[in-house]
Amino acid sequence: MEWVYIKDLKNYVERDVELRGWVRRKRSSGKISFIEMRDGSGFVQVVIEKSTVGDDNFAQADKLRLESSLIVRGKVRKDERAPNGVEILANEVIPVQIPSEDFPIQKPDHSIEYLMDHRHLWLRAKRQFHVLRIRDAVMKAIRKFYWERDFVQVDTPIFTGAIGESAGNLFEIDYFDYGKVYLAQTGQLYLEAACMALGKVFNLGPTFRAEKSKTRRHLIEFWMNEAEVAYYEHEDNIRLQEDLVYYIVQYVLNNAYDDLIAIGRDVSKLGKVQKPFPRMTYTEAVEFLQKHGSDIKWGNDLGADEETTLSKQFDSPLFVTHYPRHVKAFYMQPDPSNPEVVLCDDLLASEGYGEIIGASQRIHDYDLMIERLEENNLPIDKYDWYLDLRQFGSVPHSGFGLGVERTIAWIAGLEHIREAIPFARTLYRIHP
RNA sequence: UCCGGCGUAGCUCAAUCGGUAGAGCGGGUGGCUGUUAACCACUAGGCUGGGGGUUCGAGUCCCUCCGCCGGAGCCA
């Protein structure tokens, strides 16, 4: 008998099939029972009649508990009473393994602490099934976008020396007898090197921030997509980000629509995302906020509340550009028309989800880079190879980093970023 | 690091002014051929996070430790 996946059952109506999966839910009467079965591809109801399977097999099937694994052989039937149009009338139910204890997650009525303690089992819940499929769609969209545009994927290292934007939030690792290495908080500097070799490059991988952040937008370990393009300047950079984010939204709408619906996402809001995205300079943003009652002063960085206020004005993500250079990283290119601000942008997701991209044109002038490193008290000798890039055929170049989980949380409408990754690493939680 | 909140049955939560520890779900047993968070009957289940204190008496008040949750800063 042919083993088929639940998602393909509609092509097997009136045929005998074998399903391999797990018991999601069970309801039983004396002579008939119903098993809601899942197999990783979908969900279907199995009807077990005592008169069809026989007394012995019915008794055996009755012993199945939640999350027992089982193999079912039976006939695919169209049935209006079934939620997805088809159900299985069992001929034979073969238990694979029956747990000796209750499955810890029974009803959608658990605290977040309890669910996170049981994350390895929580993944089997319907909502998590759909969220992880949306994550998969976002990942595919990102790679597809770049490959369609002739970018080369360059995988940047996880172990790095103490080099990056700042040294204070790095995870330290013992590296044999040679001292310390650090977990990457960005691959940007390496992508800057790679773009001088390959032109248009991107990465997609985990990054680590030793920041004691406890908010719905923060993870200790999160995935970042970074891109870097030689000869791209500020405006090219913004257009690339706009195209990417728009592409991801469209791809998810086209390829994971059912998953969005299943978790109750208001897809009309995603439908309103349109190019070009709205833009505001930092200075305009400060003026706007001041008019609306904020006491923010020019020169202060935007806080979480300010970002939310700004992004809620628009249906599409908002670019905030030209920040004061003192609130941004050392490597950002000054604006030629006003050296007090830099050629950078943050992309703030709509609906109050906050920053999903940080971007800038990078300084390509050797002397200016030295000046900025000194200004920030960074160890110039550690940046030797980074400075080499300004020594040998330096060109203007730009890039950005996209927070993958924040993007997923926004697109899926999640309340907390920890659901956007299979096993979230947050402050005080590394188990399971 | 700072601010706030929570910790009671396997799970989610009640418990009035400090006065005998309760419910729903889940589990067990029995019943039911169309259930969708099935239903009906019966049933078992507790060191109230740990330690200390106040009191005739503490789930409740105080101190302390632990765990978790949310927010700020910082960032993606």
Coordinates of C-alpha atoms (C1' of nucleotides) in Angstrom, one line a residue:
Chain A
M1 CA 0.0 0.0 0.0
E2 CA 1.3 3.5 -0.9
W3 CA 2.6 5.7 1.9
V4 CA 1.2 9.2 1.2
Y5 CA 1.4 12.6 3.0
I6 CA -1.7 14.2 4.3
K7 CA -1.3 17.3 2.1
D8 CA -1.6 15.1 -1.0
L9 CA -4.7 13.2 0.1
K10 CA -7.1 15.1 -2.1
N11 CA -5.5 13.3 -5.1
Y12 CA -6.3 9.9 -3.6
V13 CA -10.0 10.0 -3.1
E14 CA -11.6 6.6 -2.9
R15 CA -8.2 4.9 -2.8
D16 CA -6.5 2.9 -0.1
V17 CA -3.5 4.6 1.4
E18 CA -1.1 4.4 4.3
L19 CA -0.5 7.4 6.6
R20 CA 2.4 7.6 9.1
G21 CA 2.2 10.1 11.8
W22 CA 1.0 11.1 15.3
V23 CA -2.3 11.4 17.3
R24 CA -3.1 15.1 17.7
R25 CA -6.5 14.6 19.3
K26 CA -8.8 11.8 20.0
R27 CA -12.6 11.5 20.6
S28 CA -14.2 8.2 21.1
S29 CA -17.5 6.4 21.6
G30 CA -18.1 2.8 22.3
K31 CA -18.1 1.6 18.8
I32 CA -16.6 4.5 16.8
S33 CA -13.7 6.8 17.5
F34 CA -12.1 9.8 15.8
I35 CA -8.4 10.5 15.7
E36 CA -7.1 13.9 14.5
M37 CA -3.9 12.8 12.9
R38 CA -0.9 14.9 11.8
D39 CA 2.1 13.8 9.8
G40 CA 4.2 17.0 9.4
S41 CA 2.5 17.9 6.2
G42 CA -1.0 18.6 7.5
F43 CA -3.9 17.4 9.6
V44 CA -6.7 14.9 8.8
Q45 CA -9.4 13.1 10.8
V46 CA -9.3 9.3 10.9
V47 CA -12.5 7.5 11.6
I48 CA -12.3 4.1 13.3
E49 CA -15.4 2.0 13.3
K50 CA -15.5 -1.1 15.4
S51 CA -17.5 -2.8 12.7
T52 CA -14.8 -2.1 10.1
V53 CA -11.5 -2.7 11.9
G54 CA -12.8 -5.5 14.2
D55 CA -13.0 -5.8 18.0
D56 CA -9.3 -6.5 18.6
N57 CA -7.9 -3.6 16.5
F58 CA -10.6 -1.3 17.8
A59 CA -9.5 -2.1 21.4
Q60 CA -5.8 -1.6 20.4
A61 CA -6.6 1.8 18.8
D62 CA -8.5 2.8 21.9
K63 CA -5.2 2.6 23.8
L64 CA -3.7 5.4 21.7
R65 CA -3.1 8.6 23.7
L66 CA -2.2 12.1 22.6
E67 CA 1.0 12.2 20.5
S68 CA 1.2 8.4 20.2
S69 CA 2.9 7.6 16.9
L70 CA 0.9 5.4 14.5
I71 CA 0.4 4.0 11.1
V72 CA -3.1 4.0 9.6
R73 CA -4.2 2.1 6.5
G74 CA -7.6 3.0 5.2
K75 CA -9.6 4.6 2.5
V76 CA -9.7 8.3 1.6
R77 CA -13.2 9.6 1.6
K78 CA -14.7 12.9 0.6
D79 CA -16.8 14.1 3.5
E80 CA -18.5 17.5 4.0
R81 CA -18.2 17.0 7.7
A82 CA -14.4 17.0 7.6
P83 CA -12.7 20.4 8.0
N84 CA -10.5 20.0 4.9
G85 CA -12.9 18.0 2.8
V86 CA -11.4 14.5 3.2
E87 CA -11.1 12.0 6.0
I88 CA -9.8 8.5 6.3
L89 CA -11.9 5.5 7.1
A90 CA -9.5 3.2 8.8
N91 CA -9.1 -0.5 7.8
E92 CA -6.2 -1.0 10.2
V93 CA -4.6 1.1 13.0
I94 CA -1.0 0.1 13.9
P95 CA 0.4 1.8 17.0
V96 CA 4.1 2.6 16.6
Q97 CA 4.8 3.9 20.1
I98 CA 2.4 4.7 22.9
P99 CA 3.6 7.2 25.6
S100 CA 3.4 5.9 29.1
E101 CA 2.7 9.4 30.4
D102 CA 0.3 12.2 29.4
F103 CA 1.5 14.5 26.7
P104 CA 2.4 17.7 28.6
I105 CA 0.6 20.0 26.2
Q106 CA -3.1 19.2 26.1
K107 CA -5.1 22.3 25.6
P108 CA -4.3 25.8 24.4
D109 CA -4.2 27.0 28.0
H110 CA -0.6 27.1 29.2
S111 CA 1.6 29.9 30.5
I112 CA 4.4 31.1 28.2
E113 CA 6.9 29.8 30.8
Y114 CA 5.4 26.3 30.6
L115 CA 5.3 26.3 26.8
M116 CA 9.0 27.5 26.6
D117 CA 10.0 24.8 29.0
H118 CA 8.4 22.3 26.6
R119 CA 9.4 24.0 23.4
H120 CA 10.6 20.7 22.0
L121 CA 7.0 19.4 22.3
W122 CA 5.3 22.7 21.7
L123 CA 6.7 22.7 18.2
R124 CA 4.0 20.0 17.4
A125 CA 1.2 22.5 18.1
K126 CA -0.8 23.6 15.1
R127 CA 0.1 27.3 15.5
Q128 CA 3.8 26.6 15.8
F129 CA 3.6 24.3 12.7
H130 CA 2.3 27.3 10.7
V131 CA 4.7 29.8 12.1
L132 CA 7.7 27.6 11.3
R133 CA 6.4 27.2 7.8
I134 CA 6.2 31.0 7.5
R135 CA 9.8 31.2 8.7
D136 CA 10.8 28.7 6.0
A137 CA 9.0 30.8 3.4
V138 CA 10.9 34.0 4.5
M139 CA 14.2 32.2 4.3
K140 CA 13.5 30.9 0.8
A141 CA 12.3 34.4 -0.2
I142 CA 15.6 35.9 0.9
R143 CA 17.8 33.5 -0.9
K144 CA 15.7 33.6 -4.0
F145 CA 15.7 37.4 -4.1
Y146 CA 19.5 37.6 -4.1
W147 CA 20.1 34.7 -6.5
E148 CA 17.7 36.1 -9.0
R149 CA 19.8 39.3 -8.9
D150 CA 23.2 37.6 -9.3
F151 CA 24.3 38.1 -5.8
V152 CA 26.8 35.5 -4.5
Q153 CA 26.2 34.0 -1.1
V154 CA 29.2 34.4 1.1
D155 CA 29.1 32.7 4.5
T156 CA 30.8 34.8 7.1
P157 CA 32.5 33.3 10.1
I158 CA 30.9 32.7 13.5
F159 CA 34.2 32.8 15.4
T160 CA 35.8 36.2 15.1
G161 CA 38.5 38.4 16.7
A162 CA 37.3 41.3 18.7
I163 CA 36.2 43.3 15.8
G164 CA 32.8 44.7 15.0
E165 CA 30.7 47.7 15.9
S166 CA 31.5 47.7 19.6
A167 CA 33.3 45.3 21.9
G168 CA 31.0 45.5 24.9
N169 CA 28.4 43.0 23.8
L170 CA 30.4 40.1 22.5
F171 CA 30.3 36.5 23.7
E172 CA 33.7 35.3 24.7
I173 CA 34.9 31.7 24.0
D174 CA 38.1 30.0 25.1
Y175 CA 40.1 29.1 21.9
F176 CA 42.5 26.4 23.0
D177 CA 45.6 28.0 24.4
Y178 CA 45.6 30.9 22.1
G179 CA 43.3 33.2 24.1
K180 CA 39.8 34.3 23.3
V181 CA 37.6 34.4 20.3
Y182 CA 34.2 36.0 20.0
L183 CA 30.9 34.9 18.5
A184 CA 30.0 37.1 15.5
Q185 CA 27.6 39.9 16.1
T186 CA 27.7 40.9 12.5
G187 CA 29.3 39.6 9.3
Q188 CA 29.4 43.0 7.8
L189 CA 33.1 43.6 7.9
Y190 CA 33.7 40.3 6.1
L191 CA 31.1 41.1 3.5
E192 CA 32.8 44.4 2.9
A193 CA 35.9 42.4 2.0
A194 CA 34.0 39.9 -0.1
C195 CA 32.1 42.5 -2.1
M196 CA 35.5 43.9 -3.3
A197 CA 36.0 40.4 -4.8
L198 CA 32.6 39.4 -6.0
G199 CA 30.7 42.7 -6.4
K200 CA 27.3 41.8 -5.0
V201 CA 27.3 39.5 -1.9
F202 CA 25.0 38.5 0.9
N203 CA 24.9 36.2 3.9
L204 CA 22.3 34.5 6.0
G205 CA 23.2 33.1 9.3
P206 CA 23.1 33.3 13.1
T207 CA 24.6 36.2 15.0
F208 CA 25.0 36.8 18.7
R209 CA 24.6 39.7 21.0
A210 CA 25.6 39.6 24.7
E211 CA 23.0 42.2 25.5
K212 CA 20.8 41.8 28.6
S213 CA 17.7 42.7 26.7
K214 CA 14.4 41.4 27.9
T215 CA 11.8 42.6 25.4
R216 CA 9.6 41.0 22.8
R217 CA 12.0 42.2 20.1
H218 CA 15.2 40.7 21.3
L219 CA 17.0 37.4 21.1
I220 CA 20.5 36.6 22.2
E221 CA 21.0 34.4 19.2
F222 CA 19.2 35.6 16.0
W223 CA 19.5 35.2 12.3
M224 CA 20.6 38.1 10.2
N225 CA 20.7 38.6 6.4
E226 CA 23.3 41.0 5.4
A227 CA 24.1 42.3 1.9
E228 CA 27.0 44.4 0.7
V229 CA 27.5 45.9 -2.8
A230 CA 30.6 47.5 -4.2
Y231 CA 30.0 50.9 -5.9
Y232 CA 26.5 51.1 -4.3
E233 CA 25.8 54.5 -2.7
H234 CA 23.1 55.5 -0.2
E235 CA 20.3 55.7 -2.7
D236 CA 21.1 52.4 -4.4
N237 CA 21.2 50.8 -1.0
I238 CA 17.8 52.0 0.0
R239 CA 16.2 50.8 -3.2
L240 CA 17.8 47.4 -2.7
Q241 CA 16.3 47.1 0.8
E242 CA 12.9 48.3 -0.4
D243 CA 12.9 45.7 -3.2
L244 CA 14.0 42.9 -0.8
V245 CA 11.4 43.6 1.9
Y246 CA 8.6 44.0 -0.7
Y247 CA 9.8 40.7 -2.3
I248 CA 9.7 38.8 1.0
V249 CA 6.1 40.1 1.8
Q250 CA 4.9 39.1 -1.7
Y251 CA 6.6 35.7 -1.6
V252 CA 5.1 34.9 1.8
L253 CA 1.6 36.0 0.6
N254 CA 1.9 33.8 -2.5
N255 CA 3.5 30.8 -0.9
A256 CA 2.4 30.7 2.8
Y257 CA -1.0 32.3 2.5
D258 CA -2.8 29.4 4.2
D259 CA -0.3 29.5 7.1
L260 CA -0.9 33.2 7.6
I261 CA -4.7 32.6 7.6
A262 CA -4.4 29.6 10.0
I263 CA -2.7 31.7 12.7
G264 CA -5.2 34.5 12.3
R265 CA -3.0 37.1 10.6
D266 CA -4.8 40.1 9.1
V267 CA -3.4 39.6 5.6
S268 CA -5.1 42.8 4.3
K269 CA -2.4 44.7 6.2
L270 CA 0.3 42.9 4.3
G271 CA -1.6 43.6 1.1
K272 CA -1.2 47.3 1.8
V273 CA 2.6 47.2 1.7
Q274 CA 3.5 49.1 -1.4
K275 CA 6.6 50.5 -3.1
P276 CA 8.0 53.1 -2.7
F277 CA 8.2 52.9 1.1
P278 CA 7.7 56.2 3.0
R279 CA 10.9 58.1 3.9
M280 CA 11.8 60.6 6.6
T281 CA 15.1 62.1 7.5
Y282 CA 16.1 61.8 11.2
T283 CA 15.7 65.6 11.5
E284 CA 12.1 65.4 10.0
A285 CA 11.3 62.6 12.4
V286 CA 12.5 64.6 15.4
E287 CA 10.4 67.6 14.3
F288 CA 7.4 65.3 13.8
L289 CA 7.8 63.8 17.2
Q290 CA 8.2 67.2 18.9
K291 CA 4.9 68.4 17.2
H292 CA 3.2 65.3 18.7
G293 CA 4.2 65.9 22.3
S294 CA 7.6 64.2 22.5
D295 CA 10.4 66.0 24.3
I296 CA 13.1 64.4 22.2
K297 CA 16.0 66.7 21.2
W298 CA 18.0 66.7 18.0
G299 CA 21.0 64.4 18.7
N300 CA 19.2 61.8 20.8
D301 CA 18.7 58.4 19.3
L302 CA 15.2 57.3 18.7
G303 CA 13.8 55.1 21.4
A304 CA 11.3 52.2 21.1
D305 CA 8.3 54.5 21.8
E306 CA 9.4 57.0 19.2
E307 CA 9.9 54.3 16.5
T308 CA 6.5 52.9 17.2
T309 CA 4.9 56.4 16.9
L310 CA 6.6 57.0 13.6
S311 CA 5.9 53.7 12.0
K312 CA 2.2 53.7 13.0
Q313 CA 1.7 56.6 10.6
F314 CA 2.2 54.4 7.6
D315 CA 0.9 51.1 6.0
S316 CA 4.3 50.3 4.6
P317 CA 7.6 50.1 6.5
L318 CA 9.3 53.5 7.0
F319 CA 12.8 54.5 6.2
V320 CA 14.4 56.9 8.6
T321 CA 17.6 58.3 7.1
H322 CA 20.5 60.6 7.9
Y323 CA 21.0 60.1 11.6
P324 CA 23.5 62.2 13.5
R325 CA 26.8 60.5 13.3
H326 CA 27.3 60.4 17.0
V327 CA 24.5 57.9 17.5
K328 CA 25.6 55.6 14.8
A329 CA 28.6 53.2 14.1
F330 CA 32.0 54.5 13.3
Y331 CA 32.2 53.2 9.7
M332 CA 29.3 55.2 8.3
Q333 CA 29.9 57.6 5.5
P334 CA 29.2 61.3 6.3
D335 CA 26.7 63.2 4.2
P336 CA 28.7 65.5 2.0
S337 CA 26.0 68.2 2.3
N338 CA 26.1 68.0 6.2
P339 CA 29.0 66.1 7.8
E340 CA 27.1 66.0 11.1
V341 CA 24.8 63.3 9.7
V342 CA 25.6 60.0 8.0
L343 CA 24.3 58.3 4.9
C344 CA 22.4 55.6 6.7
D345 CA 18.9 54.3 7.1
D346 CA 16.8 52.3 9.6
L347 CA 13.8 50.5 8.3
L348 CA 10.9 50.5 10.8
A349 CA 8.3 47.8 10.2
S350 CA 4.7 48.9 10.2
E351 CA 2.2 48.1 13.0
G352 CA 4.7 49.0 15.6
Y353 CA 7.1 46.1 15.1
G354 CA 10.2 48.4 15.1
E355 CA 13.5 48.3 13.4
I356 CA 14.0 45.4 11.0
I357 CA 17.0 46.8 9.0
G358 CA 20.0 48.9 9.9
A359 CA 21.9 50.2 6.8
S360 CA 24.6 52.6 5.7
Q361 CA 27.0 53.6 3.0
R362 CA 30.5 52.7 4.4
I363 CA 33.4 55.0 4.7
H364 CA 35.8 54.1 1.9
D365 CA 38.5 56.8 2.5
Y366 CA 41.5 55.4 4.5
D367 CA 42.3 58.6 6.4
L368 CA 38.7 59.2 7.4
M369 CA 38.4 55.6 8.6
I370 CA 41.5 56.0 10.8
E371 CA 40.1 59.2 12.2
R372 CA 36.8 57.6 13.1
L373 CA 38.5 54.5 14.7
E374 CA 40.5 56.9 16.9
E375 CA 37.5 59.0 17.7
N376 CA 35.8 55.8 19.0
N377 CA 38.8 54.5 20.9
L378 CA 38.9 51.3 18.8
P379 CA 42.1 49.3 18.6
I380 CA 43.5 50.2 15.2
D381 CA 45.9 47.3 15.0
K382 CA 42.9 44.8 15.2
Y383 CA 41.4 46.5 12.2
D384 CA 44.5 46.0 10.0
W385 CA 42.8 43.8 7.4
Y386 CA 39.7 46.1 7.4
L387 CA 41.9 49.1 6.7
D388 CA 43.6 47.1 3.9
L389 CA 40.2 47.3 2.1
R390 CA 40.6 51.1 2.0
Q391 CA 44.2 50.7 0.9
F392 CA 43.8 48.5 -2.2
G393 CA 41.3 49.7 -4.8
S394 CA 38.9 51.2 -2.3
V395 CA 35.5 52.2 -3.7
P396 CA 32.2 53.5 -2.3
H397 CA 30.1 50.6 -1.1
S398 CA 27.0 50.1 0.9
G399 CA 25.1 47.4 2.8
F400 CA 22.6 46.5 5.5
G401 CA 21.5 43.9 7.9
L402 CA 18.0 42.5 8.1
G403 CA 16.8 40.9 11.3
V404 CA 15.2 37.7 10.2
E405 CA 13.1 37.0 13.3
R406 CA 11.8 40.5 13.5
T407 CA 10.8 40.4 9.9
I408 CA 9.0 37.1 10.5
A409 CA 7.3 38.4 13.7
W410 CA 6.1 41.4 11.7
I411 CA 4.9 39.4 8.7
A412 CA 3.2 36.7 10.8
G413 CA 1.9 39.2 13.3
L414 CA 3.5 37.5 16.3
E415 CA 3.3 39.1 19.7
H416 CA 6.8 38.0 20.6
I417 CA 9.9 37.3 18.5
R418 CA 10.6 34.0 20.4
E419 CA 8.0 32.2 18.4
A420 CA 9.7 33.2 15.1
I421 CA 12.7 30.8 15.8
P422 CA 12.5 27.1 16.6
F423 CA 14.5 27.3 19.8
A424 CA 14.8 30.8 21.0
R425 CA 17.8 31.9 23.0
T426 CA 16.7 34.7 25.3
L427 CA 18.1 36.0 28.5
Y428 CA 18.0 33.2 31.1
R429 CA 16.7 30.6 28.7
I430 CA 18.8 28.1 26.8
H431 CA 16.8 25.0 27.7
P432 CA 15.6 23.1 25.7
Chain B
rU1 C1' 22.1 46.7 34.9
rC2 C1' 17.5 49.3 36.4
rC3 C1' 11.9 49.4 37.1
rG4 C1' 7.4 46.5 37.6
rG5 C1' 4.7 41.8 38.0
rC6 C1' 4.0 36.6 39.1
rG7 C1' 5.1 31.7 41.7
rU8 C1' -1.4 27.5 45.1
rA9 C1' -3.3 20.0 42.3
rG10 C1' -0.1 17.4 36.1
rC11 C1' -2.0 22.4 33.5
rU12 C1' -4.8 27.2 33.9
rC13 C1' -6.5 29.9 37.9
rA14 C1' -9.8 31.1 42.6
rA15 C1' -9.5 31.5 48.0
rU16 C1' -13.4 38.4 51.0
rC17 C1' -10.4 41.7 56.8
rG18 C1' -4.9 36.9 58.6
rG19 C1' -9.4 32.0 60.6
rU20 C1' -10.8 24.2 58.0
rA21 C1' -7.2 24.4 50.4
rG22 C1' -11.4 25.1 45.8
rA23 C1' -13.0 25.0 40.5
rG24 C1' -12.3 24.0 35.3
rC25 C1' -9.2 21.1 32.2
rG26 C1' -6.1 16.8 32.1
rG27 C1' -5.7 11.5 34.4
rG28 C1' -8.4 6.8 36.0
rU29 C1' -13.1 3.7 35.7
rG30 C1' -17.8 2.9 33.3
rG31 C1' -21.4 4.5 29.1
rC32 C1' -22.3 6.2 24.1
rU33 C1' -21.7 4.9 15.8
rG34 C1' -20.5 11.5 13.6
rU35 C1' -17.3 13.7 17.2
rU36 C1' -14.7 18.9 16.2
rA37 C1' -11.7 22.3 23.0
rA38 C1' -17.1 15.9 22.2
rC39 C1' -20.7 14.6 26.0
rC40 C1' -22.8 12.1 30.8
rA41 C1' -21.7 9.6 35.6
rC42 C1' -18.2 8.3 39.3
rU43 C1' -13.1 8.8 41.1
rA44 C1' -8.0 9.9 42.7
rG45 C1' -5.1 14.1 43.1
rG46 C1' -1.7 19.5 47.7
rC47 C1' 5.4 20.4 52.0
rU48 C1' 0.6 26.9 48.6
rG49 C1' 8.8 27.9 44.8
rG50 C1' 13.1 27.4 49.1
rG51 C1' 14.7 29.5 53.9
rG52 C1' 13.8 32.8 58.0
rG53 C1' 10.4 36.1 60.9
rU54 C1' 5.7 38.4 63.0
rU55 C1' 1.1 36.1 65.1
rC56 C1' -3.1 32.1 69.3
rG57 C1' -3.3 31.2 63.9
rA58 C1' 0.1 32.7 57.4
rG59 C1' -1.5 30.8 50.6
rU60 C1' -2.5 35.9 52.6
rC61 C1' 1.9 40.4 56.3
rC62 C1' 7.6 41.3 56.6
rC63 C1' 12.9 39.9 55.2
rU64 C1' 15.9 37.0 52.0
rC65 C1' 17.2 33.6 48.1
rC66 C1' 15.7 31.1 43.6
rG67 C1' 12.8 30.7 39.1
rC68 C1' 10.0 33.0 35.3
rC69 C1' 7.4 37.0 32.8
rG70 C1' 7.0 42.2 30.9
rG71 C1' 9.3 46.9 30.1
rA72 C1' 13.7 50.5 29.7
rG73 C1' 18.5 51.2 27.8
rC74 C1' 21.2 48.9 23.5
rC75 C1' 20.4 47.0 19.0
rA76 C1' 18.4 43.7 14.0

